Amino acid sequence: TANKKESLLLSISSSNSSGKFEGVLKNSNSDKLWLCLLDHYSTVINNTKEEEATKVAAIEVGMHRILQCRQAAGRGLEAHCFEPSPVSYQRITQSRRRMKDMVAKERIHLYNLAASSTTNDTVEFNSAGGTGDSVGANDVWNMENYSNNSTAITKAKSASLVKVQTIQLDDIVSPLLKENKEIGIVKIDTQGYEPMVFEGLKKSIREASIQHIMFEYWPKGMDLLLNRHKDKDMRCLASVELLQMLYDAGYKLYALGVAVHPHFNLQGKRGNFNKVINTQRPLNNFMKNCQFYYHLEEGIYFSKQDDYKMGFWSDVLAVAPNQGKKTHHNCIETR
């Protein structure tokens, strides 16, 4: 409604507008950054006397496969890993059963749940078993939201749409903290569902209970799930709100590299693309930063590709305020 729209716009414009990124990480590949952070905590664990052993937990939200959960467990972290898709979850549990490292295997805790804003509700989930599985009956390739299209939803349900139980991540973090475990890393990749995941993580963020939060930052994907991607007044509000929440809690934010689907033709554009990313991406204003990802697609910096609608995305690392009191590790070095 118009009133709701005005309320959302007012809440963003009246919020603290000083939010900014600290910079772009030298280590701009999310997979390599994940390993760097795991290695950091592995060193911390191994360098602590056994009777004073630091118990560190890692949480992965949106797995698709067991690899990164296994990497965490293999380095001595307690790994709590979430995969909503029943198809992918079955594949993951089979991979866990085949693990030969029994110690690492025991550190892995798997959940066939969707991290969300509430616990014990359900969401409709597109569960084909691929990397594009996501909440809702949406056409991600064509960026169409079918939430109000009964024909499209019926078609999706007959294919791969299932109901999955939800959980707030705060309900996972709190018990771990009571067991005196440090929450070293939370990694979130939910194909645009991040705003709802962070809604269920508000308490942990407010209390800076998580040392590092890595998440996919796909503004158009977030707006698609909220059906705002075609409204220039409404788009980016969810992205800005998410970043601002972290910033207001004292987290320092670092941007990683910009990614695009291989269907986007970068032939002859790669040099200019890299130059635009390195020189034009705004880091001192969350709204302008979000709009930049839309502008990349809209032909402002280079020729528009009419058959490509998925947009551009990045990853963000949020570092807790209390990390500044600890030894600074080489995972967090800016260009």
PDB file of N, CA and C in Angstrom, residues 82-156:
ATOM      1  N   PHE A  82      23.092 -25.685   7.415  1.00  0.00           N
ATOM      2  CA  PHE A  82      21.673 -25.691   7.076  1.00  0.00           C
ATOM      3  C   PHE A  82      21.462 -25.816   5.567  1.00  0.00           C
ATOM      4  N   GLU A  83      20.604 -26.741   5.178  1.00  0.00           N
ATOM      5  CA  GLU A  83      20.205 -26.886   3.774  1.00  0.00           C
ATOM      6  C   GLU A  83      18.703 -27.171   3.710  1.00  0.00           C
ATOM      7  N   PRO A  84      17.904 -26.203   3.232  1.00  0.00           N
ATOM      8  CA  PRO A  84      16.447 -26.392   3.200  1.00  0.00           C
ATOM      9  C   PRO A  84      15.974 -27.421   2.167  1.00  0.00           C
ATOM     10  N   SER A  85      16.654 -27.514   1.050  1.00  0.00           N
ATOM     11  CA  SER A  85      16.206 -28.393  -0.030  1.00  0.00           C
ATOM     12  C   SER A  85      16.284 -29.860   0.386  1.00  0.00           C
ATOM     13  N   PRO A  86      15.164 -30.578   0.421  1.00  0.00           N
ATOM     14  CA  PRO A  86      15.209 -32.005   0.759  1.00  0.00           C
ATOM     15  C   PRO A  86      16.092 -32.805  -0.199  1.00  0.00           C
ATOM     16  N   VAL A  87      16.100 -32.411  -1.463  1.00  0.00           N
ATOM     17  CA  VAL A  87      16.915 -33.122  -2.457  1.00  0.00           C
ATOM     18  C   VAL A  87      18.400 -32.950  -2.144  1.00  0.00           C
ATOM     19  N   SER A  88      18.822 -31.708  -1.934  1.00  0.00           N
ATOM     20  CA  SER A  88      20.228 -31.449  -1.616  1.00  0.00           C
ATOM     21  C   SER A  88      20.598 -32.011  -0.253  1.00  0.00           C
ATOM     22  N   TYR A  89      19.675 -31.917   0.706  1.00  0.00           N
ATOM     23  CA  TYR A  89      19.949 -32.414   2.056  1.00  0.00           C
ATOM     24  C   TYR A  89      20.224 -33.919   2.035  1.00  0.00           C
ATOM     25  N   GLN A  90      19.470 -34.646   1.255  1.00  0.00           N
ATOM     26  CA  GLN A  90      19.684 -36.088   1.156  1.00  0.00           C
ATOM     27  C   GLN A  90      21.073 -36.392   0.591  1.00  0.00           C
ATOM     28  N   ARG A  91      21.456 -35.636  -0.425  1.00  0.00           N
ATOM     29  CA  ARG A  91      22.786 -35.813  -1.007  1.00  0.00           C
ATOM     30  C   ARG A  91      23.879 -35.494   0.008  1.00  0.00           C
ATOM     31  N   ILE A  92      23.668 -34.450   0.799  1.00  0.00           N
ATOM     32  CA  ILE A  92      24.648 -34.023   1.799  1.00  0.00           C
ATOM     33  C   ILE A  92      24.800 -35.068   2.902  1.00  0.00           C
ATOM     34  N   THR A  93      23.676 -35.608   3.375  1.00  0.00           N
ATOM     35  CA  THR A  93      23.754 -36.620   4.435  1.00  0.00           C
ATOM     36  C   THR A  93      24.475 -37.876   3.947  1.00  0.00           C
ATOM     37  N   GLN A  94      24.283 -38.199   2.678  1.00  0.00           N
ATOM     38  CA  GLN A  94      25.007 -39.341   2.107  1.00  0.00           C
ATOM     39  C   GLN A  94      26.509 -39.062   2.074  1.00  0.00           C
ATOM     40  N   SER A  95      26.880 -37.826   1.741  1.00  0.00           N
ATOM     41  CA  SER A  95      28.292 -37.441   1.733  1.00  0.00           C
ATOM     42  C   SER A  95      28.888 -37.532   3.132  1.00  0.00           C
ATOM     43  N   ARG A  96      28.104 -37.118   4.131  1.00  0.00           N
ATOM     44  CA  ARG A  96      28.591 -37.196   5.514  1.00  0.00           C
ATOM     45  C   ARG A  96      28.816 -38.651   5.919  1.00  0.00           C
ATOM     46  N   ARG A  97      27.903 -39.527   5.552  1.00  0.00           N
ATOM     47  CA  ARG A  97      28.046 -40.938   5.909  1.00  0.00           C
ATOM     48  C   ARG A  97      29.311 -41.545   5.304  1.00  0.00           C
ATOM     49  N   ARG A  98      29.725 -41.040   4.161  1.00  0.00           N
ATOM     50  CA  ARG A  98      30.907 -41.595   3.480  1.00  0.00           C
ATOM     51  C   ARG A  98      32.220 -41.030   4.014  1.00  0.00           C
ATOM     52  N   MET A  99      32.160 -40.050   4.904  1.00  0.00           N
ATOM     53  CA  MET A  99      33.389 -39.441   5.429  1.00  0.00           C
ATOM     54  C   MET A  99      34.216 -40.465   6.214  1.00  0.00           C
ATOM     55  N   LYS A 100      35.523 -40.451   5.980  1.00  0.00           N
ATOM     56  CA  LYS A 100      36.420 -41.388   6.657  1.00  0.00           C
ATOM     57  C   LYS A 100      37.040 -40.785   7.912  1.00  0.00           C
ATOM     58  N   ASP A 101      37.077 -39.454   7.967  1.00  0.00           N
ATOM     59  CA  ASP A 101      37.595 -38.762   9.151  1.00  0.00           C
ATOM     60  C   ASP A 101      36.479 -38.735  10.193  1.00  0.00           C
ATOM     61  N   MET A 102      36.496 -39.687  11.101  1.00  0.00           N
ATOM     62  CA  MET A 102      35.399 -39.840  12.063  1.00  0.00           C
ATOM     63  C   MET A 102      35.335 -38.688  13.061  1.00  0.00           C
ATOM     64  N   VAL A 103      36.491 -38.126  13.401  1.00  0.00           N
ATOM     65  CA  VAL A 103      36.505 -36.996  14.348  1.00  0.00           C
ATOM     66  C   VAL A 103      35.816 -35.787  13.721  1.00  0.00           C
ATOM     67  N   ALA A 104      36.173 -35.480  12.470  1.00  0.00           N
ATOM     68  CA  ALA A 104      35.537 -34.364  11.770  1.00  0.00           C
ATOM     69  C   ALA A 104      34.057 -34.636  11.546  1.00  0.00           C
ATOM     70  N   LYS A 105      33.740 -35.870  11.249  1.00  0.00           N
ATOM     71  CA  LYS A 105      32.351 -36.260  11.004  1.00  0.00           C
ATOM     72  C   LYS A 105      31.477 -35.967  12.222  1.00  0.00           C
ATOM     73  N   GLU A 106      32.000 -36.223  13.412  1.00  0.00           N
ATOM     74  CA  GLU A 106      31.240 -35.996  14.635  1.00  0.00           C
ATOM     75  C   GLU A 106      31.036 -34.502  14.914  1.00  0.00           C
ATOM     76  N   ARG A 107      31.885 -33.669  14.318  1.00  0.00           N
ATOM     77  CA  ARG A 107      31.751 -32.221  14.539  1.00  0.00           C
ATOM     78  C   ARG A 107      30.669 -31.604  13.646  1.00  0.00           C
ATOM     79  N   ILE A 108      30.162 -32.346  12.671  1.00  0.00           N
ATOM     80  CA  ILE A 108      29.191 -31.818  11.722  1.00  0.00           C
ATOM     81  C   ILE A 108      27.764 -32.055  12.213  1.00  0.00           C
ATOM     82  N   HIS A 109      26.988 -30.972  12.259  1.00  0.00           N
ATOM     83  CA  HIS A 109      25.579 -31.036  12.650  1.00  0.00           C
ATOM     84  C   HIS A 109      24.759 -30.487  11.478  1.00  0.00           C
ATOM     85  N   LEU A 110      23.907 -31.316  10.902  1.00  0.00           N
ATOM     86  CA  LEU A 110      23.146 -30.940   9.715  1.00  0.00           C
ATOM     87  C   LEU A 110      21.686 -30.654  10.068  1.00  0.00           C
ATOM     88  N   TYR A 111      21.108 -29.659   9.375  1.00  0.00           N
ATOM     89  CA  TYR A 111      19.724 -29.257   9.625  1.00  0.00           C
ATOM     90  C   TYR A 111      18.990 -29.106   8.295  1.00  0.00           C
ATOM     91  N   ASN A 112      17.904 -29.839   8.122  1.00  0.00           N
ATOM     92  CA  ASN A 112      17.056 -29.672   6.939  1.00  0.00           C
ATOM     93  C   ASN A 112      15.977 -28.628   7.260  1.00  0.00           C
ATOM     94  N   LEU A 113      16.450 -27.399   7.487  1.00  0.00           N
ATOM     95  CA  LEU A 113      15.594 -26.287   7.885  1.00  0.00           C
ATOM     96  C   LEU A 113      15.959 -25.045   7.078  1.00  0.00           C
ATOM     97  N   ALA A 114      15.013 -24.128   6.985  1.00  0.00           N
ATOM     98  CA  ALA A 114      15.270 -22.839   6.336  1.00  0.00           C
ATOM     99  C   ALA A 114      15.478 -21.780   7.410  1.00  0.00           C
ATOM    100  N   ALA A 115      16.664 -21.199   7.455  1.00  0.00           N
ATOM    101  CA  ALA A 115      16.897 -20.077   8.371  1.00  0.00           C
ATOM    102  C   ALA A 115      16.012 -18.920   7.935  1.00  0.00           C
ATOM    103  N   SER A 116      15.269 -18.352   8.895  1.00  0.00           N
ATOM    104  CA  SER A 116      14.292 -17.327   8.539  1.00  0.00           C
ATOM    105  C   SER A 116      14.059 -16.386   9.718  1.00  0.00           C
ATOM    106  N   SER A 117      13.001 -15.599   9.640  1.00  0.00           N
ATOM    107  CA  SER A 117      12.706 -14.605  10.681  1.00  0.00           C
ATOM    108  C   SER A 117      11.991 -15.209  11.878  1.00  0.00           C
ATOM    109  N   THR A 118      11.449 -16.423  11.711  1.00  0.00           N
ATOM    110  CA  THR A 118      10.696 -17.064  12.781  1.00  0.00           C
ATOM    111  C   THR A 118      11.085 -18.538  12.887  1.00  0.00           C
ATOM    112  N   THR A 119      10.708 -19.153  14.001  1.00  0.00           N
ATOM    113  CA  THR A 119      10.942 -20.578  14.224  1.00  0.00           C
ATOM    114  C   THR A 119       9.605 -21.318  14.203  1.00  0.00           C
ATOM    115  N   ASN A 120       9.645 -22.519  13.638  1.00  0.00           N
ATOM    116  CA  ASN A 120       8.474 -23.410  13.588  1.00  0.00           C
ATOM    117  C   ASN A 120       7.364 -22.924  12.679  1.00  0.00           C
ATOM    118  N   ASP A 121       7.691 -22.087  11.703  1.00  0.00           N
ATOM    119  CA  ASP A 121       6.772 -21.787  10.613  1.00  0.00           C
ATOM    120  C   ASP A 121       7.211 -22.614   9.404  1.00  0.00           C
ATOM    121  N   THR A 122       6.577 -22.393   8.272  1.00  0.00           N
ATOM    122  CA  THR A 122       7.019 -23.051   7.041  1.00  0.00           C
ATOM    123  C   THR A 122       7.130 -22.025   5.920  1.00  0.00           C
ATOM    124  N   VAL A 123       8.022 -22.298   4.974  1.00  0.00           N
ATOM    125  CA  VAL A 123       8.129 -21.496   3.758  1.00  0.00           C
ATOM    126  C   VAL A 123       8.079 -22.433   2.563  1.00  0.00           C
ATOM    127  N   GLU A 124       7.597 -21.909   1.444  1.00  0.00           N
ATOM    128  CA  GLU A 124       7.626 -22.683   0.214  1.00  0.00           C
ATOM    129  C   GLU A 124       9.005 -22.554  -0.400  1.00  0.00           C
ATOM    130  N   PHE A 125       9.577 -23.703  -0.767  1.00  0.00           N
ATOM    131  CA  PHE A 125      10.961 -23.724  -1.219  1.00  0.00           C
ATOM    132  C   PHE A 125      11.058 -24.496  -2.530  1.00  0.00           C
ATOM    133  N   ASN A 126      11.742 -23.880  -3.489  1.00  0.00           N
ATOM    134  CA  ASN A 126      11.971 -24.516  -4.783  1.00  0.00           C
ATOM    135  C   ASN A 126      13.122 -25.496  -4.632  1.00  0.00           C
ATOM    136  N   SER A 127      12.818 -26.788  -4.587  1.00  0.00           N
ATOM    137  CA  SER A 127      13.803 -27.808  -4.231  1.00  0.00           C
ATOM    138  C   SER A 127      14.105 -28.744  -5.393  1.00  0.00           C
ATOM    139  N   ALA A 128      14.776 -28.205  -6.407  1.00  0.00           N
ATOM    140  CA  ALA A 128      15.168 -29.036  -7.545  1.00  0.00           C
ATOM    141  C   ALA A 128      16.497 -29.741  -7.288  1.00  0.00           C
ATOM    142  N   GLY A 129      17.237 -29.257  -6.289  1.00  0.00           N
ATOM    143  CA  GLY A 129      18.530 -29.849  -5.968  1.00  0.00           C
ATOM    144  C   GLY A 129      19.702 -29.164  -6.630  1.00  0.00           C
ATOM    145  N   GLY A 130      19.473 -27.984  -7.233  1.00  0.00           N
ATOM    146  CA  GLY A 130      20.541 -27.250  -7.906  1.00  0.00           C
ATOM    147  C   GLY A 130      21.018 -26.060  -7.097  1.00  0.00           C
ATOM    148  N   THR A 131      22.019 -25.359  -7.617  1.00  0.00           N
ATOM    149  CA  THR A 131      22.578 -24.203  -6.908  1.00  0.00           C
ATOM    150  C   THR A 131      21.607 -23.031  -6.870  1.00  0.00           C
ATOM    151  N   GLY A 132      20.600 -23.034  -7.739  1.00  0.00           N
ATOM    152  CA  GLY A 132      19.637 -21.941  -7.780  1.00  0.00           C
ATOM    153  C   GLY A 132      18.403 -22.157  -6.936  1.00  0.00           C
ATOM    154  N   ASP A 133      18.352 -23.236  -6.155  1.00  0.00           N
ATOM    155  CA  ASP A 133      17.207 -23.481  -5.282  1.00  0.00           C
ATOM    156  C   ASP A 133      17.000 -22.286  -4.347  1.00  0.00           C
ATOM    157  N   SER A 134      15.743 -21.908  -4.149  1.00  0.00           N
ATOM    158  CA  SER A 134      15.490 -20.719  -3.340  1.00  0.00           C
ATOM    159  C   SER A 134      14.075 -20.742  -2.786  1.00  0.00           C
ATOM    160  N   VAL A 135      13.815 -19.829  -1.862  1.00  0.00           N
ATOM    161  CA  VAL A 135      12.482 -19.676  -1.290  1.00  0.00           C
ATOM    162  C   VAL A 135      11.549 -19.086  -2.337  1.00  0.00           C
ATOM    163  N   GLY A 136      10.334 -19.630  -2.425  1.00  0.00           N
ATOM    164  CA  GLY A 136       9.303 -19.039  -3.272  1.00  0.00           C
ATOM    165  C   GLY A 136       9.219 -19.611  -4.672  1.00  0.00           C
ATOM    166  N   ALA A 137       8.130 -19.249  -5.353  1.00  0.00           N
ATOM    167  CA  ALA A 137       7.898 -19.702  -6.723  1.00  0.00           C
ATOM    168  C   ALA A 137       8.281 -18.589  -7.688  1.00  0.00           C
ATOM    169  N   ASN A 138       9.570 -18.311  -7.766  1.00  0.00           N
ATOM    170  CA  ASN A 138      10.052 -17.208  -8.599  1.00  0.00           C
ATOM    171  C   ASN A 138      10.859 -17.715  -9.788  1.00  0.00           C
ATOM    172  N   ASP A 139      10.793 -16.966 -10.856  1.00  0.00           N
ATOM    173  CA  ASP A 139      11.617 -17.240 -12.030  1.00  0.00           C
ATOM    174  C   ASP A 139      12.852 -16.335 -11.931  1.00  0.00           C
ATOM    175  N   VAL A 140      13.924 -16.886 -11.367  1.00  0.00           N
ATOM    176  CA  VAL A 140      15.123 -16.082 -11.112  1.00  0.00           C
ATOM    177  C   VAL A 140      15.790 -15.660 -12.420  1.00  0.00           C
ATOM    178  N   TRP A 141      15.732 -16.546 -13.419  1.00  0.00           N
ATOM    179  CA  TRP A 141      16.405 -16.220 -14.686  1.00  0.00           C
ATOM    180  C   TRP A 141      15.779 -15.000 -15.352  1.00  0.00           C
ATOM    181  N   ASN A 142      14.445 -14.940 -15.335  1.00  0.00           N
ATOM    182  CA  ASN A 142      13.743 -13.810 -15.945  1.00  0.00           C
ATOM    183  C   ASN A 142      13.339 -12.752 -14.927  1.00  0.00           C
ATOM    184  N   MET A 143      13.701 -12.968 -13.659  1.00  0.00           N
ATOM    185  CA  MET A 143      13.408 -12.030 -12.590  1.00  0.00           C
ATOM    186  C   MET A 143      11.922 -11.692 -12.521  1.00  0.00           C
ATOM    187  N   GLU A 144      11.110 -12.768 -12.400  1.00  0.00           N
ATOM    188  CA  GLU A 144       9.678 -12.603 -12.256  1.00  0.00           C
ATOM    189  C   GLU A 144       9.238 -13.190 -10.920  1.00  0.00           C
ATOM    190  N   ASN A 145       8.500 -12.395 -10.155  1.00  0.00           N
ATOM    191  CA  ASN A 145       7.960 -12.844  -8.882  1.00  0.00           C
ATOM    192  C   ASN A 145       6.547 -13.361  -9.116  1.00  0.00           C
ATOM    193  N   TYR A 146       6.345 -14.647  -8.795  1.00  0.00           N
ATOM    194  CA  TYR A 146       5.053 -15.281  -9.048  1.00  0.00           C
ATOM    195  C   TYR A 146       4.226 -15.455  -7.771  1.00  0.00           C
ATOM    196  N   SER A 147       4.508 -14.678  -6.754  1.00  0.00           N
ATOM    197  CA  SER A 147       3.834 -14.860  -5.470  1.00  0.00           C
ATOM    198  C   SER A 147       2.322 -14.650  -5.570  1.00  0.00           C
ATOM    199  N   ASN A 148       1.882 -13.849  -6.541  1.00  0.00           N
ATOM    200  CA  ASN A 148       0.451 -13.592  -6.708  1.00  0.00           C
ATOM    201  C   ASN A 148      -0.110 -14.222  -7.979  1.00  0.00           C
ATOM    202  N   ASN A 149       0.646 -15.124  -8.578  1.00  0.00           N
ATOM    203  CA  ASN A 149       0.231 -15.772  -9.816  1.00  0.00           C
ATOM    204  C   ASN A 149      -0.098 -17.229  -9.517  1.00  0.00           C
ATOM    205  N   SER A 150      -1.383 -17.536  -9.327  1.00  0.00           N
ATOM    206  CA  SER A 150      -1.786 -18.876  -8.917  1.00  0.00           C
ATOM    207  C   SER A 150      -1.442 -19.934  -9.954  1.00  0.00           C
ATOM    208  N   THR A 151      -1.514 -19.582 -11.241  1.00  0.00           N
ATOM    209  CA  THR A 151      -1.180 -20.540 -12.302  1.00  0.00           C
ATOM    210  C   THR A 151       0.279 -20.932 -12.233  1.00  0.00           C
ATOM    211  N   ALA A 152       1.158 -19.926 -12.063  1.00  0.00           N
ATOM    212  CA  ALA A 152       2.597 -20.193 -11.991  1.00  0.00           C
ATOM    213  C   ALA A 152       2.940 -21.003 -10.746  1.00  0.00           C
ATOM    214  N   ILE A 153       2.287 -20.682  -9.617  1.00  0.00           N
ATOM    215  CA  ILE A 153       2.553 -21.405  -8.370  1.00  0.00           C
ATOM    216  C   ILE A 153       2.109 -22.865  -8.499  1.00  0.00           C
ATOM    217  N   THR A 154       0.939 -23.081  -9.108  1.00  0.00           N
ATOM    218  CA  THR A 154       0.460 -24.452  -9.311  1.00  0.00           C
ATOM    219  C   THR A 154       1.443 -25.248 -10.155  1.00  0.00           C
ATOM    220  N   LYS A 155       1.946 -24.623 -11.207  1.00  0.00           N
ATOM    221  CA  LYS A 155       2.925 -25.279 -12.066  1.00  0.00           C
ATOM    222  C   LYS A 155       4.201 -25.597 -11.288  1.00  0.00           C
ATOM    223  N   ALA A 156       4.653 -24.644 -10.460  1.00  0.00           N
ATOM    224  CA  ALA A 156       5.882 -24.843  -9.674  1.00  0.00           C
ATOM    225  C   ALA A 156       5.699 -25.955  -8.649  1.00  0.00           C
TER     226      ALA A 156
END
